[in-house]
PDB file of C-alpha atoms in Angstrom:
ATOM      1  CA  UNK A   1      -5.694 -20.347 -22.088  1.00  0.00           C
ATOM      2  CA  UNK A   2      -2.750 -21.530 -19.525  1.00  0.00           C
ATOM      3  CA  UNK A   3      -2.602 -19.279 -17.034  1.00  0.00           C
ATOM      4  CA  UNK A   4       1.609 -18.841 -17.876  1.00  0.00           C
ATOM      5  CA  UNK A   5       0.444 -18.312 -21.354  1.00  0.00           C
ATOM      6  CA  UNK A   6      -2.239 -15.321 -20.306  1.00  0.00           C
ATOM      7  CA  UNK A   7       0.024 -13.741 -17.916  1.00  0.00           C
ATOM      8  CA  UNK A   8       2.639 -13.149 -20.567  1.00  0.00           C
ATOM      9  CA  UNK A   9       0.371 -12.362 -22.793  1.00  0.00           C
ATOM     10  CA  UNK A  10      -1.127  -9.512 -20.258  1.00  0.00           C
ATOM     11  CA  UNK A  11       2.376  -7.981 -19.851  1.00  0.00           C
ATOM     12  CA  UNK A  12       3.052  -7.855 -23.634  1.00  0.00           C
ATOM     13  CA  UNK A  13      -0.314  -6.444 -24.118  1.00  0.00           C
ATOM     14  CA  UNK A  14       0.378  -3.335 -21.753  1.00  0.00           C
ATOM     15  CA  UNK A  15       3.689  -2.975 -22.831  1.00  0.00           C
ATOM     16  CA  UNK A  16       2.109  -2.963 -26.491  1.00  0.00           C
ATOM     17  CA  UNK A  17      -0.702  -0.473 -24.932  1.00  0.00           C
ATOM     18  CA  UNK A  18       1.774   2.275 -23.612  1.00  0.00           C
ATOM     19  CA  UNK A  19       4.196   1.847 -26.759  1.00  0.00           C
ATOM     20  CA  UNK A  20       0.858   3.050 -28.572  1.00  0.00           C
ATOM     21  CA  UNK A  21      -0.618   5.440 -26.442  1.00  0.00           C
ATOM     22  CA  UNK A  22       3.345   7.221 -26.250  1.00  0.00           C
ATOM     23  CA  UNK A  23       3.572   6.894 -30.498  1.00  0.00           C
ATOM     24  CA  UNK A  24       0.505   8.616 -30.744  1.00  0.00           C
ATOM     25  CA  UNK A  25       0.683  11.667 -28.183  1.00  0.00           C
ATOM     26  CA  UNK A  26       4.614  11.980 -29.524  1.00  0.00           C
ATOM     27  CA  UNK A  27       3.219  12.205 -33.442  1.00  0.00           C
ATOM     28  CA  UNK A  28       0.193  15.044 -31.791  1.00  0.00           C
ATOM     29  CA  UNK A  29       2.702  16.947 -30.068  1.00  0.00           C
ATOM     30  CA  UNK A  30       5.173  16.817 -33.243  1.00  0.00           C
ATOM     31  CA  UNK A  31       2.518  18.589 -35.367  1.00  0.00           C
ATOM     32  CA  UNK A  32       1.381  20.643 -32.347  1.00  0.00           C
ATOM     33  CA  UNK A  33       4.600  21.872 -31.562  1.00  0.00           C
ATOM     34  CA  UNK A  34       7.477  20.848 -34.492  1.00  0.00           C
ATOM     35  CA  UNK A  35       9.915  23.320 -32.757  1.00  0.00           C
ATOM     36  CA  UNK A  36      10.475  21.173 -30.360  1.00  0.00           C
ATOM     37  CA  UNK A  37      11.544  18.361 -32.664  1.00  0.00           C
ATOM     38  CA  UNK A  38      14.118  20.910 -34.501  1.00  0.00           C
ATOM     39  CA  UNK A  39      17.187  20.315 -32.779  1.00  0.00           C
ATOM     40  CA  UNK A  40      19.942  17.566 -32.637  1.00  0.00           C
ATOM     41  CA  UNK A  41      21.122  18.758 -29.425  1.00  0.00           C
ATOM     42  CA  UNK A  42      19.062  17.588 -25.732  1.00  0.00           C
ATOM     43  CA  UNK A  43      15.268  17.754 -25.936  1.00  0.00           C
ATOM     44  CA  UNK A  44      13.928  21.184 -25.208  1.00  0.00           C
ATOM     45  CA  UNK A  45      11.821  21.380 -21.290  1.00  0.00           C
ATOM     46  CA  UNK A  46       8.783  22.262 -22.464  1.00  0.00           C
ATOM     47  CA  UNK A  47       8.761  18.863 -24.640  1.00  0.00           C
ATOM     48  CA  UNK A  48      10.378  16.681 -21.613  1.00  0.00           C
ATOM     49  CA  UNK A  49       7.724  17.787 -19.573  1.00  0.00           C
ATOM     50  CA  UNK A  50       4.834  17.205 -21.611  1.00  0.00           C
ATOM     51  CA  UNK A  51       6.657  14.125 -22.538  1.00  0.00           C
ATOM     52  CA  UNK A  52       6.503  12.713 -18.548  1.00  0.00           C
ATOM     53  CA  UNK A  53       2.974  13.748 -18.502  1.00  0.00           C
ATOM     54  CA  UNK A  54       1.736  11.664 -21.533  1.00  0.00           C
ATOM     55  CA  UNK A  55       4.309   8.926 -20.567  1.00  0.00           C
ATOM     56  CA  UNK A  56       2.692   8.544 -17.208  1.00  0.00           C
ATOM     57  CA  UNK A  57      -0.591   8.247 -19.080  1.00  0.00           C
ATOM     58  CA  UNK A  58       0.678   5.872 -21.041  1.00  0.00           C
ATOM     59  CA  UNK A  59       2.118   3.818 -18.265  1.00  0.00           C
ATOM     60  CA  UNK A  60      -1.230   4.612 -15.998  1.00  0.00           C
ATOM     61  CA  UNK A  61      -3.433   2.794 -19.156  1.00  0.00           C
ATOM     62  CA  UNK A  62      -0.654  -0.275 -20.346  1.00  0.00           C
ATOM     63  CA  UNK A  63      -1.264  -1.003 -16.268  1.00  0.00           C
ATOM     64  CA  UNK A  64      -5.042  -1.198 -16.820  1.00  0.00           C
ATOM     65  CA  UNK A  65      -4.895  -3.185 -19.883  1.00  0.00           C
ATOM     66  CA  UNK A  66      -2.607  -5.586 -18.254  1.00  0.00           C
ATOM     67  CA  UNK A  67      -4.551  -6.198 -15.027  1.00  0.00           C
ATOM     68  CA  UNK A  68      -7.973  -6.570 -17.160  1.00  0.00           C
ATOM     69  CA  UNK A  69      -5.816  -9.000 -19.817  1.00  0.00           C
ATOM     70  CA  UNK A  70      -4.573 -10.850 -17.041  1.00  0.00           C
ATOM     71  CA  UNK A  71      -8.164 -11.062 -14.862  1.00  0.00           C
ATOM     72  CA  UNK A  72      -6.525 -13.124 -12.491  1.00  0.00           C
ATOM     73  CA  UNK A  73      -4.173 -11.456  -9.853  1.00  0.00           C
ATOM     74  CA  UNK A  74      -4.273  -8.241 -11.946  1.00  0.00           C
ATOM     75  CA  UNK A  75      -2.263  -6.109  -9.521  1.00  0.00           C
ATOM     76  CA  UNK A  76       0.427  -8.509  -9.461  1.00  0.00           C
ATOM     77  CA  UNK A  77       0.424  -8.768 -13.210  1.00  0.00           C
ATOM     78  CA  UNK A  78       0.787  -4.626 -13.331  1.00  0.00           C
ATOM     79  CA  UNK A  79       3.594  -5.111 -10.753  1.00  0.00           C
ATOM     80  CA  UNK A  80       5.340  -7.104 -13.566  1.00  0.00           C
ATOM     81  CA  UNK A  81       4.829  -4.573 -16.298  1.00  0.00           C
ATOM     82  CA  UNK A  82       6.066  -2.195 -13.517  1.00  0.00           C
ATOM     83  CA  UNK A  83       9.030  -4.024 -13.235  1.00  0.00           C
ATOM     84  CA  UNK A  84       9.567  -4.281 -17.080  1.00  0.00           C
ATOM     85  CA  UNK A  85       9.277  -0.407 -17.355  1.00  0.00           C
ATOM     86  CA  UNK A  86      11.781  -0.089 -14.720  1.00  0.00           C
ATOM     87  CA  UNK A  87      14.486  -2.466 -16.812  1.00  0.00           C
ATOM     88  CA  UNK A  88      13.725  -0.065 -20.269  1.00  0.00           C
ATOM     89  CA  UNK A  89      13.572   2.573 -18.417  1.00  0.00           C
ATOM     90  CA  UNK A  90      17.986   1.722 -17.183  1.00  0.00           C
ATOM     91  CA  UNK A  91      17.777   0.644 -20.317  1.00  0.00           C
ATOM     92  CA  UNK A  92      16.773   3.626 -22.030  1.00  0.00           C
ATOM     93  CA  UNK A  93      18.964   6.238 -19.884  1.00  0.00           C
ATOM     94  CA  UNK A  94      22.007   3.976 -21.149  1.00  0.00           C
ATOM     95  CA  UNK A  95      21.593   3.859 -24.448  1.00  0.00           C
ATOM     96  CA  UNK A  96      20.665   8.018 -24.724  1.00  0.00           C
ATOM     97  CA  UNK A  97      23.235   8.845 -21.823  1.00  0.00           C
ATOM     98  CA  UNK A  98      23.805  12.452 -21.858  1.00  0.00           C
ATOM     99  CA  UNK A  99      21.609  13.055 -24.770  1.00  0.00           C
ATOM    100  CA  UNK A 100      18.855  13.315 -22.194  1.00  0.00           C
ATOM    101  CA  UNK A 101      18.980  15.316 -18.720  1.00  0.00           C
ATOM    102  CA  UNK A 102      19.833  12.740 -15.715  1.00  0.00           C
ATOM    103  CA  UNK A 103      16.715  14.277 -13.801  1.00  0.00           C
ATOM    104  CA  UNK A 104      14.257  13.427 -16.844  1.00  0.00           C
ATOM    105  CA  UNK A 105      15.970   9.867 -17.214  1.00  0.00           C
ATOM    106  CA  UNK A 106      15.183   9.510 -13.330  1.00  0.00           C
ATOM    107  CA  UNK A 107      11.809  10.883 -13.088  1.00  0.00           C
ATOM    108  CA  UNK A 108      10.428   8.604 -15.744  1.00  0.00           C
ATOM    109  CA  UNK A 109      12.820   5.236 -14.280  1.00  0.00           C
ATOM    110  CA  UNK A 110      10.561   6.270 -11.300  1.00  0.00           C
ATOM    111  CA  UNK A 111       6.966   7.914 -11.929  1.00  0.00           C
ATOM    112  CA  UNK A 112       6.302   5.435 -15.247  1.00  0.00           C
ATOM    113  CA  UNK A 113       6.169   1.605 -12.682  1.00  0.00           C
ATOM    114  CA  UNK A 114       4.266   3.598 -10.519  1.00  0.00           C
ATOM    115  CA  UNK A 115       1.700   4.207 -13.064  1.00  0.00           C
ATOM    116  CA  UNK A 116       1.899   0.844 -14.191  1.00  0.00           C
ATOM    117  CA  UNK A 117       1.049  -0.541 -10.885  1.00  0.00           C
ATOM    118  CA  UNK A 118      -1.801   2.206 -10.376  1.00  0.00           C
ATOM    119  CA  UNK A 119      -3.300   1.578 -13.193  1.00  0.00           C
ATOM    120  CA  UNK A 120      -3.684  -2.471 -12.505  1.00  0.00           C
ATOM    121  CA  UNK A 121      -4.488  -1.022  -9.069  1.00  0.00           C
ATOM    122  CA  UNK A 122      -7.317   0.813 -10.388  1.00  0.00           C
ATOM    123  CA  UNK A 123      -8.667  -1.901 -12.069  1.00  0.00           C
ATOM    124  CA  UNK A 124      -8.364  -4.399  -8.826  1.00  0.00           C
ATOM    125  CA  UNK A 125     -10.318  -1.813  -6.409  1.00  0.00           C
ATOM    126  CA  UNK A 126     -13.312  -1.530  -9.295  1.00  0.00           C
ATOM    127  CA  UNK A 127     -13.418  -5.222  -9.642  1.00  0.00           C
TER     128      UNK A 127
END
């Protein structure tokens, strides 16, 4: 496969990886905890910060996946997704504005690239 080819492929494949891993702790903690789902209003605390913790974990394993995807230069392929996370992320805190607290919107524009990268990094050091 061209190595252009692989590369996007690797960032779209973590990117796919954390979209995943985020549906599926979002539809445990819905029947876990529907309460927190109840209101139209901004998100309750105890869901935003459960929500940071499984979106770092997320983040942490779409990093892994793209640095193994990518084999070659797999840090600087989890930079990439990094960087991507940190567009949706500004992306993300524009579209919900004030629906969502300005601290939460930051904390995830900044913790979620970090895991990203960590998680490529993680990969790189075992390799």
């Amino acid at each position: 496969m061209p190595g252009i080819l692989r590369s996007i492929l690797a960032v779209v494949g973590g990117y796919v990886t954390m979209a995943i891993v985020v549906m599926l702790f979002t539809a445990v903690v819905k029947t876990l905890s529907p309460s927190w789902f109840a209101s139209e209003g901004a998100p309750v605390a105890p869901y935003l910060a459960v929500n940071i913790c499984y979106s770092f974990i997320a983040a942490f394993a779409g990093g892994y996946v793209v640095a193994w995807i990518a084999a070659r230069f797999p840090l600087q392929h989890a930079v990439a997704l990094g960087g991507l996370v940190l567009v949706m992320s500004i992306v993300s805190a524009m579209q919900y504005g004030n629906r969502q607290p300005r601290w939460y919107q930051a904390l995830l524009a900044m913790l979620m690239p970090l895991a990203a990268i960590l998680g490529g990094w993680l990969l790189a050091w075992r390799s």
